[in-house]
Short mmCIF file of C-alpha atoms in Angstrom, two decimals:
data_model
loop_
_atom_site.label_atom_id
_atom_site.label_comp_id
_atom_site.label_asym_id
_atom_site.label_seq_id
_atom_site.Cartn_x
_atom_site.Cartn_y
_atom_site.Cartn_z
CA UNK G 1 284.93 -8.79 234.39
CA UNK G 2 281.50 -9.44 232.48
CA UNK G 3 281.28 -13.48 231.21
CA UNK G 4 280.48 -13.31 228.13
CA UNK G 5 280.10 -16.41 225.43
CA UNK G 6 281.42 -16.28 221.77
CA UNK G 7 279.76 -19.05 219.46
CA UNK G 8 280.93 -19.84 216.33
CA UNK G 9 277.94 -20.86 213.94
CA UNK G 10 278.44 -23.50 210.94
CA UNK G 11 280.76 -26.14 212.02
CA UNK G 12 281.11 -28.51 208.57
CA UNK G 13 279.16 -26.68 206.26
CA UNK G 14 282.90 -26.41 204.94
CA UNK G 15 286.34 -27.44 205.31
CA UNK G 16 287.59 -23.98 205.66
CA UNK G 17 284.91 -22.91 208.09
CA UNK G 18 285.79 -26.09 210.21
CA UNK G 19 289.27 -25.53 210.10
CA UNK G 20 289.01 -21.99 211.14
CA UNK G 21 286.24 -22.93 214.21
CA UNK G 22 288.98 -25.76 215.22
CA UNK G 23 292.02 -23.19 215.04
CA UNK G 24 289.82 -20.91 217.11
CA UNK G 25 288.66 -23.20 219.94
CA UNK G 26 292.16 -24.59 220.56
CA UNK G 27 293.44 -21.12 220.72
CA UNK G 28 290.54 -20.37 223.70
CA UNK G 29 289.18 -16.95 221.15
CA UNK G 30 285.92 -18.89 221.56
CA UNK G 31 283.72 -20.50 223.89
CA UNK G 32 282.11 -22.87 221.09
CA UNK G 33 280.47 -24.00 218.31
CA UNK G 34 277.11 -25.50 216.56
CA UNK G 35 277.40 -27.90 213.47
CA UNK G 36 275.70 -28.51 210.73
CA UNK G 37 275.12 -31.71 210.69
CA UNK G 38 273.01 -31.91 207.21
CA UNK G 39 276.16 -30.97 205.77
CA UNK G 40 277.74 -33.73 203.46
CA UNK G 41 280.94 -32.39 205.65
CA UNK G 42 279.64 -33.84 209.01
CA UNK G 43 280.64 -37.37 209.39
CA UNK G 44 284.39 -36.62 208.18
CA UNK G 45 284.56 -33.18 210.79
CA UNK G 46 282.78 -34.41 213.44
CA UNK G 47 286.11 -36.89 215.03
CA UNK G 48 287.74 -33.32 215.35
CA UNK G 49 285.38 -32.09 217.87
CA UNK G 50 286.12 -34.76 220.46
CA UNK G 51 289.24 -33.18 222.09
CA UNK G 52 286.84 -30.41 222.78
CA UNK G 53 283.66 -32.34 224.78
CA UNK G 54 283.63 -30.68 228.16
CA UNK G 55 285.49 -27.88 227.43
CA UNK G 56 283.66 -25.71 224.72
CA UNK G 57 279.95 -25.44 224.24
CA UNK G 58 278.84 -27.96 221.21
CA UNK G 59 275.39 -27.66 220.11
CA UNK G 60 273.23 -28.63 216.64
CA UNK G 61 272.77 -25.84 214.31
CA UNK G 62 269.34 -27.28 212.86
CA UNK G 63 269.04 -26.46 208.94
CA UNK G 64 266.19 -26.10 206.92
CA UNK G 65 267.78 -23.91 204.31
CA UNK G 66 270.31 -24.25 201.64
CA UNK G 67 271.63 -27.74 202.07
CA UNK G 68 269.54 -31.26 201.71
CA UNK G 69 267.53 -32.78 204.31
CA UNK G 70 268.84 -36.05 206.31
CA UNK G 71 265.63 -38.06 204.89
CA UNK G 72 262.38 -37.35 202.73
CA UNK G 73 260.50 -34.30 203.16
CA UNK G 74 257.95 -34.53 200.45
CA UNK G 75 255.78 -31.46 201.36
CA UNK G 76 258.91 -29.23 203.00
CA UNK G 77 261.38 -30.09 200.33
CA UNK G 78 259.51 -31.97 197.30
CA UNK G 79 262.96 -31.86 195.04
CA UNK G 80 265.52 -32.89 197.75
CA UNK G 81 266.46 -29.88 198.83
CA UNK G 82 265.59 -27.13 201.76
CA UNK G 83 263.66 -24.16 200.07
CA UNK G 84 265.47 -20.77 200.25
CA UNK G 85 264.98 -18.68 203.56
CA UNK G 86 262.64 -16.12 201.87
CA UNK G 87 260.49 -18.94 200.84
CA UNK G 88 260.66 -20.71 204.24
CA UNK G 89 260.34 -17.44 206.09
CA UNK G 90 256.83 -16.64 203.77
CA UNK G 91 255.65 -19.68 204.52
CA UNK G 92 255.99 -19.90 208.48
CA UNK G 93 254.70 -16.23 208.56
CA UNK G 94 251.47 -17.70 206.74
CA UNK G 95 251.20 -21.01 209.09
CA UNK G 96 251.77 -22.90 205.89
CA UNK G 97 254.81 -25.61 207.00
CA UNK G 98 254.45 -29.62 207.17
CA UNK G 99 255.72 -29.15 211.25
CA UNK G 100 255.47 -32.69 210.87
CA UNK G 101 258.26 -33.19 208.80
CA UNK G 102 260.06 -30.44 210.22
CA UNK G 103 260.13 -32.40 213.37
CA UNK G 104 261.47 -35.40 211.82
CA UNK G 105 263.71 -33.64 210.27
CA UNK G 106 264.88 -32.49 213.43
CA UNK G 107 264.81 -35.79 215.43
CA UNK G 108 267.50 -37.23 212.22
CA UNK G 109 269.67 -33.97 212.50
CA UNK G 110 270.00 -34.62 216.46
CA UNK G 111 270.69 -38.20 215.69
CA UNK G 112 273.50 -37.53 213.32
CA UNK G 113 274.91 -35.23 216.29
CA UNK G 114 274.50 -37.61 219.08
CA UNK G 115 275.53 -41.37 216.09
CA UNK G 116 278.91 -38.75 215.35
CA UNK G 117 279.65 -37.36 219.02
CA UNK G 118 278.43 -40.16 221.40
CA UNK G 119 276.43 -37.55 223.39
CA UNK G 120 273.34 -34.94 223.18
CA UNK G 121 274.12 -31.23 221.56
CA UNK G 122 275.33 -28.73 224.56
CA UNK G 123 272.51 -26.73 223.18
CA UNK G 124 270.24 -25.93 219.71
CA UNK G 125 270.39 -23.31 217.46
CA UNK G 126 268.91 -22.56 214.09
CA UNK G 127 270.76 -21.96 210.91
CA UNK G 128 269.74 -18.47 209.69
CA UNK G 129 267.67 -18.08 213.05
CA UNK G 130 265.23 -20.71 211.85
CA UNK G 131 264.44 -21.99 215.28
CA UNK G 132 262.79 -19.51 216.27
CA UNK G 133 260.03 -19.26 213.05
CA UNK G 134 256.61 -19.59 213.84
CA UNK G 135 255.51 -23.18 213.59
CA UNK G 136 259.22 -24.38 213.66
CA UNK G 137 259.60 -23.10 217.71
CA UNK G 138 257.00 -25.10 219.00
CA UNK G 139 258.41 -28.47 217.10
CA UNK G 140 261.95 -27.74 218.90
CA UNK G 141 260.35 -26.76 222.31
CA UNK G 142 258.41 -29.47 221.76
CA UNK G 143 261.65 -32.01 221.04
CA UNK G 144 263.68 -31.04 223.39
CA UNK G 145 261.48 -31.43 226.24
CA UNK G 146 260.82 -34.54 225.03
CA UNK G 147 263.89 -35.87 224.35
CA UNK G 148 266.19 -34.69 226.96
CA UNK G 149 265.75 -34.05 230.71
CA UNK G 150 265.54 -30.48 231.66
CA UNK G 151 268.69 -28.37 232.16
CA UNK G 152 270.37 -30.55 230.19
CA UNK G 153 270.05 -29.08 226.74
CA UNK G 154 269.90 -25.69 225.98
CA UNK G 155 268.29 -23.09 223.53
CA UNK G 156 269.29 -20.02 221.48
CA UNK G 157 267.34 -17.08 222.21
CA UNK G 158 267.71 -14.09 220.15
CA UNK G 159 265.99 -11.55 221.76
CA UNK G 160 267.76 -8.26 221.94
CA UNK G 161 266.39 -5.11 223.99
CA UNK G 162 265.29 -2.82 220.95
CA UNK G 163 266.52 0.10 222.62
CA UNK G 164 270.58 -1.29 223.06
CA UNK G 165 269.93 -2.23 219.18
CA UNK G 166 268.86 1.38 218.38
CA UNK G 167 271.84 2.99 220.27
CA UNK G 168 274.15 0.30 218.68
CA UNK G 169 273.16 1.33 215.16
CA UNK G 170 274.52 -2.24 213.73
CA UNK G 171 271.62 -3.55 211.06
CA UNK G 172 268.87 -2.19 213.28
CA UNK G 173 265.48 -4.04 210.93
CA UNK G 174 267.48 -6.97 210.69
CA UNK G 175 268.15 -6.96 214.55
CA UNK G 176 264.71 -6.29 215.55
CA UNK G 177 263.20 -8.30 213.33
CA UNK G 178 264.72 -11.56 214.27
CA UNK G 179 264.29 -10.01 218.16
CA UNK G 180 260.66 -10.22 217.66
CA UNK G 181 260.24 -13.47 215.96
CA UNK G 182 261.71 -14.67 219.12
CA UNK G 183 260.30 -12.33 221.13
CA UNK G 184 258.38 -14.52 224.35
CA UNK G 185 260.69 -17.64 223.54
CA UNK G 186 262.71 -17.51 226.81
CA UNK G 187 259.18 -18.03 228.99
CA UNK G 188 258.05 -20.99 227.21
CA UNK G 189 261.20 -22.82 227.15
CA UNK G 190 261.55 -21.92 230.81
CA UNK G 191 258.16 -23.55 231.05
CA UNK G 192 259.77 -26.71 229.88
CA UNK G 193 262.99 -26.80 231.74
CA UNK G 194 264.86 -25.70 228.44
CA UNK G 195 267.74 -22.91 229.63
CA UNK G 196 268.28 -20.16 227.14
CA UNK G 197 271.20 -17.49 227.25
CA UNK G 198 270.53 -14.25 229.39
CA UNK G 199 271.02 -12.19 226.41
CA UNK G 200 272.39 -12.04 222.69
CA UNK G 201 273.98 -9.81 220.23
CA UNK G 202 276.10 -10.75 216.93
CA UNK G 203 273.97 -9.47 214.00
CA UNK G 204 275.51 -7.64 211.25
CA UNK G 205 275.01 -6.88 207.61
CA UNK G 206 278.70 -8.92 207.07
CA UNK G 207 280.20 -5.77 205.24
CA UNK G 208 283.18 -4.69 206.32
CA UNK G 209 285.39 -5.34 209.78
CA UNK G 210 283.90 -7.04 212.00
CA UNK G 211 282.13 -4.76 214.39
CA UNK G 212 282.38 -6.49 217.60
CA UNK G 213 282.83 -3.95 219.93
CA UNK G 214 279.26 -2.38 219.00
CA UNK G 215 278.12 -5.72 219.65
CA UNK G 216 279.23 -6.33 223.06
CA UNK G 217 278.86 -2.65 224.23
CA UNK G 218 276.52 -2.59 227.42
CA UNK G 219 276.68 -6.87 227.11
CA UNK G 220 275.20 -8.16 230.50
CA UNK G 221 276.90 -10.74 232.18
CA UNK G 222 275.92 -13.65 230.04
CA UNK G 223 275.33 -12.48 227.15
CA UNK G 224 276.03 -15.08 224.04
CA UNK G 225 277.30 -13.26 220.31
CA UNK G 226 277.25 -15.68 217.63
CA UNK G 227 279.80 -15.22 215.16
CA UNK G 228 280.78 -16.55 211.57
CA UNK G 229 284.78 -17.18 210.97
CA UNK G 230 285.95 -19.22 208.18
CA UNK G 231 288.75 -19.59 205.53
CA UNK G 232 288.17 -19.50 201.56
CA UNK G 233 289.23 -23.31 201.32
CA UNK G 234 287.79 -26.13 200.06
CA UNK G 235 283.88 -26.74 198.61
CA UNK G 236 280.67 -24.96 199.67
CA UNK G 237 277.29 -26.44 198.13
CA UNK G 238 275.42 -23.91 197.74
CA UNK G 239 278.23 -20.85 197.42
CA UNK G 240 279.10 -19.36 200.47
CA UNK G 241 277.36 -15.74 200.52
CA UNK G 242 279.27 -14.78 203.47
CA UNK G 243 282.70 -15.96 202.78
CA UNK G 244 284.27 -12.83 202.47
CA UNK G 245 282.73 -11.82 206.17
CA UNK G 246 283.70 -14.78 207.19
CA UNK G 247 287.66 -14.35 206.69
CA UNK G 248 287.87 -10.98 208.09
CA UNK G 249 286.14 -12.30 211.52
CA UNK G 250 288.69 -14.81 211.57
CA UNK G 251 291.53 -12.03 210.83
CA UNK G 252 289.99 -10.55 214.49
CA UNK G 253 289.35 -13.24 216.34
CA UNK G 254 292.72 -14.96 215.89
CA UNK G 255 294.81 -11.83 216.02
CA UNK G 256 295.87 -9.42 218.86
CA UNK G 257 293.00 -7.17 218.82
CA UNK G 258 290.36 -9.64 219.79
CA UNK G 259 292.21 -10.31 223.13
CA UNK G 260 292.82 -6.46 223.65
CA UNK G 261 289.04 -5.52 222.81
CA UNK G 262 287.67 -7.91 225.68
CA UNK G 263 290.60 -6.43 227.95
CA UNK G 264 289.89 -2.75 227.62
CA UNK G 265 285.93 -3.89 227.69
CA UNK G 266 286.20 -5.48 230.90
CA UNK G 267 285.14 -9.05 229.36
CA UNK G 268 286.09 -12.29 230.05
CA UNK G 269 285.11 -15.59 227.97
CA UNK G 270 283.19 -18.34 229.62
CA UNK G 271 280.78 -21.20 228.15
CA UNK G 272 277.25 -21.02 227.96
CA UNK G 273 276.21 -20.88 231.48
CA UNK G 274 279.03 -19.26 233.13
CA UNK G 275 281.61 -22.60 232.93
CA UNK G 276 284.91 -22.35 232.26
CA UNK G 277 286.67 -22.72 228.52
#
């Protein structure tokens, strides 16, 4: 059976996406999740992770879109809030981001993780892949190392072989675009003592079902997909763009065909690392 890891990405930007993550982690239909914690939703979602320490992969989803930063970022976000990812994606390309403030911004988000849970993140991750943006990589390489000893917290990596992504046919630009921003990021946070996950897969244009088992065909033993479940309840500031994507992967995951897909694909669930759920 190949290990494979199933992340579930946006822990409290809502109360129906947190509900769904915790309905789906109790159930053992994922291996874990990464939070938000710039979300006005953190501090009240946060208690409901603690049954879970130990035995499901927890990690910071660091945000720089969308919501509000966790303290001032005059330059990065003059009016109070993150710019939009087009805007934040133009400006890394262009070596044009305050890193400084980016990096405070990221020391507050870990603290609100570590104040909330009592521990470090199981790993990092960026909301809308922003870890891995020019400028922003080496402030979260940079962090980490820093602020944790090595092995002990590790990083997304989104690097896909182009080829499996052709083949696949599933959002191919989108795929190998975000594969080659993060294209070399494995080395340098080996460098640093910063694991990564062997390999990745879980991006989609969020039309239509779910399709997972393009994802994980040909997945090598390790491989994390990052997925997106939630429920249309309760407030989302800004509107949720994916909310309809986001029911229908929770249809899957917590139904019968989930279970059956990783059965007849020879698949088995497992942490981050190869632990047990």
């Amino acid at each position: 059976m190949v290990p494979v890891s199933v992340n579930a990405d946006d822990y409290a930007l809502s109360p129906g996406i947190s509900a769904a993550i915790l309905d789906l982690l109790a159930a053992g239909r994922i291996t874990g999740t990464s939070v938000m914690t710039a979300s006005r939703f953190w501090r009240d979602h946060a208690p409901d992770l603690r049954p879970f320490a130990g035995k499901a992969d927890i990690g910071l989803h660091f945000t720089l879109t969308e919501l509000a930063p966790l303290g001032t970022m005059p330059l990065f976000a003059p009016a109070g809030r993150f710019p939009a990812l087009g805007t934040l994606l133009h400006d890394a390309l262009r070596g044009r981001l305050d890193t400084v403030e980016v990096r405070a911004e990221l020391r507050r988000q870990l603290d609100a993780f570590e104040d909330a849970l009592g521990r470090p993140p199981d790993f990092v991750d960026g909301h809308q892949h922003v870890h891995v943006l020019p400028g922003i990589r080496a402030q979260v390489l940079a962090e980490l190392s820093h602020r944790y000893p090595a092995g002990s917290v590790g990083l997304r990596d989104c690097t896909e072989v182009p080829a499996r992504v052709l083949r696949r046919g599933v959002a191919v630009p989108k795929a190998l675009f975000i594969g080659s921003l993060s294209r070399g990021l494995s080395r340098q946070a080996t460098r640093l003592g910063i694991p990564t996950n062997p390999a990745f897969t879980g991006i989609y244009g969020f039309r239509g079902d779910p399709p997972f088992a393009a994802l994980l065909a040909g997945a090598v033993p390790g491989t994390l997909m990052m997925v997106h479940p939630g429920r249309a309840e309760g407030p989302t500031d800004p509107p949720d763009a994916i909310a309809a994507a986001r029911v229908r992967e929770l249809a899957f995951l917590s139904g019968p065909d989930w279970p059956a897909l990783l059965q007849g694909m020879g698949m088995r669930l497992v942490r981050i690392g190869g632990g047990p759920c």
